[in-house]
mmCIF file of C-alpha atoms in Angstrom:
data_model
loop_
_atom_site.group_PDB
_atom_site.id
_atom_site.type_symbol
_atom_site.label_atom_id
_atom_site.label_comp_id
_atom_site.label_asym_id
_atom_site.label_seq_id
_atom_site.Cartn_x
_atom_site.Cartn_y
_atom_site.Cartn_z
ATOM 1 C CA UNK B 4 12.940 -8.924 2.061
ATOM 2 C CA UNK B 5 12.352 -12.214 3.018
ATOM 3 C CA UNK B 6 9.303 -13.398 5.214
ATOM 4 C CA UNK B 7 10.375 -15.458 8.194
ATOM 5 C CA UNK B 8 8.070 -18.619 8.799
ATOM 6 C CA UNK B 9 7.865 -20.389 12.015
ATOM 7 C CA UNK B 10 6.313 -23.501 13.058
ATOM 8 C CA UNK B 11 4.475 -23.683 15.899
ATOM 9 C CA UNK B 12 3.321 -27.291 16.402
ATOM 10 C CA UNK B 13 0.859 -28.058 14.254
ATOM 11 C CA UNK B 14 0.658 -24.530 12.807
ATOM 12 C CA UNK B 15 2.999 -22.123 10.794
ATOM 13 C CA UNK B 16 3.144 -18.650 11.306
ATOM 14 C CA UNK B 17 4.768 -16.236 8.596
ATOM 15 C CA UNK B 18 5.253 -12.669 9.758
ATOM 16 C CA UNK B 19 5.284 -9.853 7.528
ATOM 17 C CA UNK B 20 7.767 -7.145 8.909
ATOM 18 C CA UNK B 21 8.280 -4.749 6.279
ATOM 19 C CA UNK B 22 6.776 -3.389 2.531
ATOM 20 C CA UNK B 23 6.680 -6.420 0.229
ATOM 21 C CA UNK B 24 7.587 -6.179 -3.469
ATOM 22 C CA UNK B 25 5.668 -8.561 -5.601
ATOM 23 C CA UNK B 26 8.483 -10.937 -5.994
ATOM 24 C CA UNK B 27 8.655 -11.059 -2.298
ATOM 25 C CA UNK B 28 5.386 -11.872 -2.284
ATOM 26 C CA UNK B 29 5.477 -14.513 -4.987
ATOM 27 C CA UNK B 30 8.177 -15.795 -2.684
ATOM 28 C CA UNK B 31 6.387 -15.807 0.351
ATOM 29 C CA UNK B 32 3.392 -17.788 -1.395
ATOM 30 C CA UNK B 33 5.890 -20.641 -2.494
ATOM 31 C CA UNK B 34 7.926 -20.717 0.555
ATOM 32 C CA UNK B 35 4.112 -21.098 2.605
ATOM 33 C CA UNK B 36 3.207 -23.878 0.374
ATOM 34 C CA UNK B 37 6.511 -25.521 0.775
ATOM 35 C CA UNK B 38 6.638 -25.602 4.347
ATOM 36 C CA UNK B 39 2.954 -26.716 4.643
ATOM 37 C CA UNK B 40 3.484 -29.690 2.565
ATOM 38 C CA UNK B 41 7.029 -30.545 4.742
ATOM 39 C CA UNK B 42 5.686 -30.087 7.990
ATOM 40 C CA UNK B 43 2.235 -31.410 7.535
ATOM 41 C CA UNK B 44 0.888 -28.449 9.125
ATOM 42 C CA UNK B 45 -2.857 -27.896 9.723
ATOM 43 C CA UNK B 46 -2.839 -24.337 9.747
ATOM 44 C CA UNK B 47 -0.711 -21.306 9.007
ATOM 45 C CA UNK B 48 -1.112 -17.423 10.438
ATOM 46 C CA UNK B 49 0.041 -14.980 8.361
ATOM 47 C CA UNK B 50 0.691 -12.057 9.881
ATOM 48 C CA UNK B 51 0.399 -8.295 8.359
ATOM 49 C CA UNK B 52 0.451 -6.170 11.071
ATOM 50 C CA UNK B 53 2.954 -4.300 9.998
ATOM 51 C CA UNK B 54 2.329 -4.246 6.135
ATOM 52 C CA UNK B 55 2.258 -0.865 4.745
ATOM 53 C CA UNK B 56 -0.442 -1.276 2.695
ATOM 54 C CA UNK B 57 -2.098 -3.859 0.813
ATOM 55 C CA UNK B 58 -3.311 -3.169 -2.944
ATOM 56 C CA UNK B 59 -4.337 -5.294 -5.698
ATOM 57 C CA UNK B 60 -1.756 -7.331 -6.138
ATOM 58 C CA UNK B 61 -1.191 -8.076 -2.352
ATOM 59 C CA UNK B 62 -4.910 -8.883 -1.815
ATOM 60 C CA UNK B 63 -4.614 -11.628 -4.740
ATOM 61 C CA UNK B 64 -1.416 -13.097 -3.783
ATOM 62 C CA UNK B 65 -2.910 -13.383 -0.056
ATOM 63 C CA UNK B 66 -6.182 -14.890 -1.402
ATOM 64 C CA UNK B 67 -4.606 -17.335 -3.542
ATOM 65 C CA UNK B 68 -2.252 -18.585 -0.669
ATOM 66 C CA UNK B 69 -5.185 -19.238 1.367
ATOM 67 C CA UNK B 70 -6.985 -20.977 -1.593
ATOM 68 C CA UNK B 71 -3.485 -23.234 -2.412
ATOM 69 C CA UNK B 72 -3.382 -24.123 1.238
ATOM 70 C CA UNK B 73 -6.918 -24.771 1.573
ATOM 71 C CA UNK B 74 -6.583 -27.108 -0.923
ATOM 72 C CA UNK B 75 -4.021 -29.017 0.726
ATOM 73 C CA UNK B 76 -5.950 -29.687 3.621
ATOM 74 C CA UNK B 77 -4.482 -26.631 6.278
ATOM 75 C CA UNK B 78 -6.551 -23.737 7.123
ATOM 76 C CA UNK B 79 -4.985 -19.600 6.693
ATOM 77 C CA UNK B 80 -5.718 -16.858 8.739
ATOM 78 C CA UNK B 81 -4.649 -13.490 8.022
ATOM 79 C CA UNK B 82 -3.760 -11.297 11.113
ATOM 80 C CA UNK B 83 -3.585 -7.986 12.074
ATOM 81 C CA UNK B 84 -4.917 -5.819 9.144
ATOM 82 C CA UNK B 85 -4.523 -2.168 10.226
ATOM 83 C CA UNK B 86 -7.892 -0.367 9.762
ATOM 84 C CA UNK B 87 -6.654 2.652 7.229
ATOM 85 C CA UNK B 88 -5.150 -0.759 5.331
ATOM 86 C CA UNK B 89 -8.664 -2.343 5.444
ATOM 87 C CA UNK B 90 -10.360 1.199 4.430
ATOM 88 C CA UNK B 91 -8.069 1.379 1.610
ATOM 89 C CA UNK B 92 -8.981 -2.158 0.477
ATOM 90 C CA UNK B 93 -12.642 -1.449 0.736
ATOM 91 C CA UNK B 94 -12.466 1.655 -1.248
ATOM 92 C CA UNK B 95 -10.286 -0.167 -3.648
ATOM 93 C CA UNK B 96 -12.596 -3.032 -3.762
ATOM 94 C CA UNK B 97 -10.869 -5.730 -2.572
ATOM 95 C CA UNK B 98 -12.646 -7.532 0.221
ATOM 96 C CA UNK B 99 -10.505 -10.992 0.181
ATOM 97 C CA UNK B 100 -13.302 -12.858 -0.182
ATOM 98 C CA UNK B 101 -13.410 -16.424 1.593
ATOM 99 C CA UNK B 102 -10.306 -15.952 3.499
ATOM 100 C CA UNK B 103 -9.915 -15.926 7.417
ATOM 101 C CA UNK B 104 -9.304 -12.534 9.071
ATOM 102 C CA UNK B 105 -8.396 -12.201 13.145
ATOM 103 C CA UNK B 106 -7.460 -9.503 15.110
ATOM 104 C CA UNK B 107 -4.183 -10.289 15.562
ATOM 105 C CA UNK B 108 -1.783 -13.220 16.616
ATOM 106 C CA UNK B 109 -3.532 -14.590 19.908
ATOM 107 C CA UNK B 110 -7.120 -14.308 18.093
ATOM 108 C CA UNK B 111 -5.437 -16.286 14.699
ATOM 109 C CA UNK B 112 -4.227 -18.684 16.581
ATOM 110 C CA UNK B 113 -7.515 -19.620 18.891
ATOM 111 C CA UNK B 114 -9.776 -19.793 15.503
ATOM 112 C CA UNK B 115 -6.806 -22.419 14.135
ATOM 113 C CA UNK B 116 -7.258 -23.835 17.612
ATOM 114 C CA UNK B 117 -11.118 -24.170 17.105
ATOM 115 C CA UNK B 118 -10.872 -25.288 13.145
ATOM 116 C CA UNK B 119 -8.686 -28.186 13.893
ATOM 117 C CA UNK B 120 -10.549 -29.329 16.683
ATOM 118 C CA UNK B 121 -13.871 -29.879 14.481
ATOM 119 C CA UNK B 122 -11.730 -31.501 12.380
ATOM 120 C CA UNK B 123 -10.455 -33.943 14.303
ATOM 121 C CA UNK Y 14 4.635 31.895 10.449
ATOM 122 C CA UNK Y 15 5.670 35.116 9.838
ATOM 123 C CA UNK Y 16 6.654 35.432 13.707
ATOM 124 C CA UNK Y 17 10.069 33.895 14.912
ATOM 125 C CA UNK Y 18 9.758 31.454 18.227
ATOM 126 C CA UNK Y 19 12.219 32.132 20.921
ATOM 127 C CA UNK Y 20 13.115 29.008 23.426
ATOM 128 C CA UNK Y 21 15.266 30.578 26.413
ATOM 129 C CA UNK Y 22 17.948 28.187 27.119
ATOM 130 C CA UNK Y 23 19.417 27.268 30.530
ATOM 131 C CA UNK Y 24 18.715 23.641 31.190
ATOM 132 C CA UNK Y 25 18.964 20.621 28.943
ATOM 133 C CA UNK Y 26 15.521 20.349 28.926
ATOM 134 C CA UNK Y 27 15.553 23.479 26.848
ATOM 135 C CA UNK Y 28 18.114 21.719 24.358
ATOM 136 C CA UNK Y 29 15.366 19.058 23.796
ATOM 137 C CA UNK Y 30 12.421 21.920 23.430
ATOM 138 C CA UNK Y 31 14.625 24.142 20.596
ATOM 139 C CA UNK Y 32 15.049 21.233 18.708
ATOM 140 C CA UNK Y 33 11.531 20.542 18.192
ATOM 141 C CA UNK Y 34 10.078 24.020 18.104
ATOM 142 C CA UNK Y 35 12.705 23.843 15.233
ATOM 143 C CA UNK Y 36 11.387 20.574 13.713
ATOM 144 C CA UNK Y 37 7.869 21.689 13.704
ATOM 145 C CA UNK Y 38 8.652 25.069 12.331
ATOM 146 C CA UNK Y 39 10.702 23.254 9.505
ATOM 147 C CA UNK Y 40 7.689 21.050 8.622
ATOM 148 C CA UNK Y 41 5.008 23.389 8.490
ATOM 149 C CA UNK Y 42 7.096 25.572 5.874
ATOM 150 C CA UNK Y 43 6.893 22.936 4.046
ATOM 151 C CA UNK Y 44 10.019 20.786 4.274
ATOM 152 C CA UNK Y 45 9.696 16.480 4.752
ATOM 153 C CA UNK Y 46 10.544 15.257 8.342
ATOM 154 C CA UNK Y 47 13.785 13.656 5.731
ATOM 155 C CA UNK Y 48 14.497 17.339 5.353
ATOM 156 C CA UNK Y 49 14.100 17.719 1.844
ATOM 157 C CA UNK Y 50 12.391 20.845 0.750
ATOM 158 C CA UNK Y 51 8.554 20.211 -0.350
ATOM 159 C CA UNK Y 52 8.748 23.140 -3.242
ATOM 160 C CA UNK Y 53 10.268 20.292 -5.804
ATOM 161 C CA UNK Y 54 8.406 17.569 -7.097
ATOM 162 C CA UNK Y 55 9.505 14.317 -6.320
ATOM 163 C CA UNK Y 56 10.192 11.739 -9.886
ATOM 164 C CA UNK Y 57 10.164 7.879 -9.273
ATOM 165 C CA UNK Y 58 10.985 6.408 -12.289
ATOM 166 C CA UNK Y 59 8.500 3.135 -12.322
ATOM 167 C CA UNK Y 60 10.237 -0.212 -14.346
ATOM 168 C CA UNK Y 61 10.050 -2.907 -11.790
ATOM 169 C CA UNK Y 62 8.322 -3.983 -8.431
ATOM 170 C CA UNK Y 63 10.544 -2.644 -6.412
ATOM 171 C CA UNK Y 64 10.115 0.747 -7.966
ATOM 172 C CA UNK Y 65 6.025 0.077 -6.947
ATOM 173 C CA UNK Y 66 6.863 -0.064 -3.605
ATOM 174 C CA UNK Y 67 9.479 3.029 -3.971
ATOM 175 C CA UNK Y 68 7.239 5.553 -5.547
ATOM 176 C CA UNK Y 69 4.228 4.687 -2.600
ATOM 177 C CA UNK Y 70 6.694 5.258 0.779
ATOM 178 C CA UNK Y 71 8.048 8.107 -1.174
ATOM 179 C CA UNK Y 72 4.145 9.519 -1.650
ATOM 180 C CA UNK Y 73 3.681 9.003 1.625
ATOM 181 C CA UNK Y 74 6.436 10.749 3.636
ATOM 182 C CA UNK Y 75 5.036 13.705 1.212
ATOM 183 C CA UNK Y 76 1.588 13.329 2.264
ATOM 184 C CA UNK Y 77 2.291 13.100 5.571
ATOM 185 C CA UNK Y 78 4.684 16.143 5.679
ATOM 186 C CA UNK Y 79 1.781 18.134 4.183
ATOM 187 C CA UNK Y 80 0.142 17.222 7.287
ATOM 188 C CA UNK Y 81 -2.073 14.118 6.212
ATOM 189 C CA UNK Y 82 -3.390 11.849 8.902
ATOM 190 C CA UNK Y 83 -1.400 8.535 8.831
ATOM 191 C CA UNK Y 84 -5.067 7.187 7.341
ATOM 192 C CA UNK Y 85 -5.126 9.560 4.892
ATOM 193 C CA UNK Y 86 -1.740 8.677 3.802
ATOM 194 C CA UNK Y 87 -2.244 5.038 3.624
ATOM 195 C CA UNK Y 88 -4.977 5.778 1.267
ATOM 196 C CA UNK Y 89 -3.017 8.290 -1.336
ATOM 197 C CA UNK Y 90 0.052 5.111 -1.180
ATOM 198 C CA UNK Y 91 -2.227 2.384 -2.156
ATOM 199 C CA UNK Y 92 -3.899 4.771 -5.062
ATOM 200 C CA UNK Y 93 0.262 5.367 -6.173
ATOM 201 C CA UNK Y 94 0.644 1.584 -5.719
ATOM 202 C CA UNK Y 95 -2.076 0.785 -8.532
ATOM 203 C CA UNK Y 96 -0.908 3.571 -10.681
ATOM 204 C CA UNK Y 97 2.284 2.263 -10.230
ATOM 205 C CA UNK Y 98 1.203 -1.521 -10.846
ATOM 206 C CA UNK Y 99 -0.053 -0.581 -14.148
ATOM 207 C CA UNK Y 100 2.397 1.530 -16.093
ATOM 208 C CA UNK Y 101 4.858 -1.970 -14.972
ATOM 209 C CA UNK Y 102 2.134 -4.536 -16.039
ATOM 210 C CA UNK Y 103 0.747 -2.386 -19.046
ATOM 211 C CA UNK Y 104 3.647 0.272 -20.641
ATOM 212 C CA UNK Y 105 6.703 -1.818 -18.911
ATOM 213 C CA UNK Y 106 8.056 1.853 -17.597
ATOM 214 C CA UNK Y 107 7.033 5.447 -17.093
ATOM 215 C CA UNK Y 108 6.866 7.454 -13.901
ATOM 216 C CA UNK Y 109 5.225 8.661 -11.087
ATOM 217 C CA UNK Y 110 5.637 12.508 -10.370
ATOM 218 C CA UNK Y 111 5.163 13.300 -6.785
ATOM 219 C CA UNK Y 112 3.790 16.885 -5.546
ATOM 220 C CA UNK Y 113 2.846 18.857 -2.345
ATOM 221 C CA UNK Y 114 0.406 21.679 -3.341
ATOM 222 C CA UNK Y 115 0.337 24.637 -0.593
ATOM 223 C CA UNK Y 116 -1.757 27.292 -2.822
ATOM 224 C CA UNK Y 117 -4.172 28.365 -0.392
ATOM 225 C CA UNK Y 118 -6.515 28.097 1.199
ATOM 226 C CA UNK Y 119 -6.060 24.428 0.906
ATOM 227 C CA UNK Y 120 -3.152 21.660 1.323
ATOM 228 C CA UNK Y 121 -3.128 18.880 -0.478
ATOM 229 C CA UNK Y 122 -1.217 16.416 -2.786
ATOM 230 C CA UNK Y 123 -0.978 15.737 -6.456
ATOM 231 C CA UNK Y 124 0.294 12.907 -8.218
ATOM 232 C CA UNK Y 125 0.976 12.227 -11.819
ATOM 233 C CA UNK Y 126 1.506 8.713 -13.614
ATOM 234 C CA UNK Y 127 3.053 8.897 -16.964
ATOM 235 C CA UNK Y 128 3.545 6.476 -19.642
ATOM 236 C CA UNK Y 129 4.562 6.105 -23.234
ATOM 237 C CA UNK Y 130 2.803 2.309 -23.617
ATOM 238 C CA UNK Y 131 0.142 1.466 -25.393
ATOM 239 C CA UNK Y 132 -2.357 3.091 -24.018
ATOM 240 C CA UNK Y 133 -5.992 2.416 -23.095
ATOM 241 C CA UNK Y 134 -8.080 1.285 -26.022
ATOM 242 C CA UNK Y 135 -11.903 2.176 -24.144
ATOM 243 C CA UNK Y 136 -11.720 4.615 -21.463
ATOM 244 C CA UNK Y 137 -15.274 4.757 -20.338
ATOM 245 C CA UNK Y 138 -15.017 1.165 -20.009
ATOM 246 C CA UNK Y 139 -11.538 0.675 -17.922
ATOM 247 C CA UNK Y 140 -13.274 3.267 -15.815
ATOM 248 C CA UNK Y 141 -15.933 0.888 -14.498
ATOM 249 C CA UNK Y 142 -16.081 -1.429 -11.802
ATOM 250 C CA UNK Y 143 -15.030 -4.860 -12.227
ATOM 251 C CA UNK Y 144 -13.343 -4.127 -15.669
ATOM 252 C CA UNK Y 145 -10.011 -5.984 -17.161
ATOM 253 C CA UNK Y 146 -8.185 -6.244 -19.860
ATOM 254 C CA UNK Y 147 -5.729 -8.988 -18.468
ATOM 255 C CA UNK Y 148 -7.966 -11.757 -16.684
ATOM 256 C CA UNK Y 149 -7.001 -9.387 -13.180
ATOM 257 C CA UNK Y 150 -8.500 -7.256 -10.707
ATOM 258 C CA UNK Y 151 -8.741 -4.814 -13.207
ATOM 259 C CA UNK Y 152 -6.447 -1.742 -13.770
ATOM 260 C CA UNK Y 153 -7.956 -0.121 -10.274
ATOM 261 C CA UNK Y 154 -8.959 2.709 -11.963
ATOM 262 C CA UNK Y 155 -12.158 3.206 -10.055
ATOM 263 C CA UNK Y 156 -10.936 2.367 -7.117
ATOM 264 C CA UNK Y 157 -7.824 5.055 -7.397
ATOM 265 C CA UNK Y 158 -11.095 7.460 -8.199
ATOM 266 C CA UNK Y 159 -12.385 6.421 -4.863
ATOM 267 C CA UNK Y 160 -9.342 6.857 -2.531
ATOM 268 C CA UNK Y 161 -8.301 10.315 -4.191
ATOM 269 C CA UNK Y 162 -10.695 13.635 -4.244
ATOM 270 C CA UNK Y 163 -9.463 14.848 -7.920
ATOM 271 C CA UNK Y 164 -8.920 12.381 -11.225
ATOM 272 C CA UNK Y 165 -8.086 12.958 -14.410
ATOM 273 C CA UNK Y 166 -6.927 10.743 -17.122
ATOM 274 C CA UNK Y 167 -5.720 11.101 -20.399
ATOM 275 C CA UNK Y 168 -4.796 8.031 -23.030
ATOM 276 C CA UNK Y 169 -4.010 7.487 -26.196
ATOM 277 C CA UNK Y 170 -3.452 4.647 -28.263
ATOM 278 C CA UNK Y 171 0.424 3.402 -28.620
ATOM 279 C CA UNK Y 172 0.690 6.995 -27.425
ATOM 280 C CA UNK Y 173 0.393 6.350 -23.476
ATOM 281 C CA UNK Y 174 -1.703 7.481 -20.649
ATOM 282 C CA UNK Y 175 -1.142 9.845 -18.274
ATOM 283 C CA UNK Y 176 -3.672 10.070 -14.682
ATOM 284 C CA UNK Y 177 -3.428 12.846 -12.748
ATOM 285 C CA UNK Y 178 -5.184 12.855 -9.094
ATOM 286 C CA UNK Y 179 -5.209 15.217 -6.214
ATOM 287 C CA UNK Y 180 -6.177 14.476 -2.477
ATOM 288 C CA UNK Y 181 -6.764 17.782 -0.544
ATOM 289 C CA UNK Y 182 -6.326 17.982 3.177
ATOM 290 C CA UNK Y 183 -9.705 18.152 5.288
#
């Protein structure tokens, strides 16, 4: 299950549309990186709406793309986490720590806004 | 349900009201909206990632055909997802076993992860927060404690572990 990414001037936006195996997601991370670096993006939405669930493995694959992509110089967000997903984290004890959350695409997309304009 | 449910039929409307006065009757006798019967218990064998992912939409089209709140049943498929997770990163393969329980009074689910690998060395131990053997979040055992009402693990070494846990309805 492959992740679409689209760019959206300055900013790519990858959105998750189905369960992920690891693999996928291992794929996704690369793929993110790889298209940050080519399209000299300053931000990137990834969006999880409708992610089934999100357990250990997801919540450190997410937090390390935001951390590689941080340290290339482009800000993550991370859309649309459903709120029995985010209870389930919680309870699990992941709370993606230092990584961008928004409501969903509109809200990701004004904080990117905001980010990149302090930058510049 | 005992009593049978009669739908008069004259009108197409009534076509579309049979049909799911016989849906709902089917699922609260127990059978998945996929039709299968809720009596068996469901095996995933677990081996790869993809099985991961298999064995927690499996768990929850059960838990939601017991009658679990969407919520609910994102909670009992993340607990499967880190059982899951660790009989592939720890014991390679084993299984998850997959189980409506409709003893009354109460409904609820049960789910078993078995595995023949090599077992966990300090019990007490993997049981606390913020414990790992692998430089990881840990093998989640706490958390899986959290998100289901019933745990129970047993583990022996280069013999396997096997957790059980149980989430009853409200």
């Amino acid at each position: 299950m492959e992740v679409p990414i689209l760019k959206q001037g300055d900013f790519l936006i990858a959105t998750i549309q189905a369960a992920l195996t690891d693999a996928d997601l291992l794929h996704l991370r690369t793929a993110l990186l790889q298209q940050v670096v080519r399209s000299r993006s300053r931000g990137v939405i990834v969006d999880v709406t409708a992610l089934d669930l999100m357990d250990s493995f997801a919540s450190r694959t997410v937090q390390e793309i935001v951390h590689m992509i941080r340290l290339r110089g482009a800000e993550t967000v991370i859309v649309g986490i459903q709120p029995e997903v985010a209870f389930a984290m919680v309870q699990l004890g992941l709370t993606l720590e230092n990584v961008a959350t928004a409501l969903d695409l509109e809200e990701g997309l004004a904080y990117l806004n905001q980010k990149s304009k302090t930058i510049s | 349900m005992e009593q049978e449910i009669r739908v008069p039929i004259s009108s197409d409307k009534n076509i579309v009201n049979a049909r799911q006065k016989g849906r709902s009757a089917a699922l609260a006798v127990g059978f998945s909206p996929g039709g299968t019967a809720l009596e068996q218990e469901i095996r995933v064998p677990i081996s790869s990632d993809k099985d991961i992912v298999d064995a927690r939409q499996k768990g929850r089209s059960v838990a939601l055909a017991v009658g679990f709140s969407p919520g609910a049943a994102t909670l009992i498929a993340t607990a499967i997802s880190e059982l899951a997770r660790n009989i592939v990163s720890y014991a390679k393969s084993g299984e998850i076993v997959i189980q409506a329980l409709h003893g009354s009074p109460r409904l609820g689910i049960q789910v078993i992860a078995r595995d023949q690998g090599p077992g966990i060395h300090d019990i007490k131990q993997a049981l606390r927060d913020g414990f790992s053997t692998s430089g990881s979040l840990g093998l989640g055992l706490p958390g899986v404690k959290r998100l289901m009402d019933e745990f129970q693990i047993d583990s022996r070494e280069n013999r396997g572990t096997t957790v059980m846990v149980k989430k009853w309805k409200q």
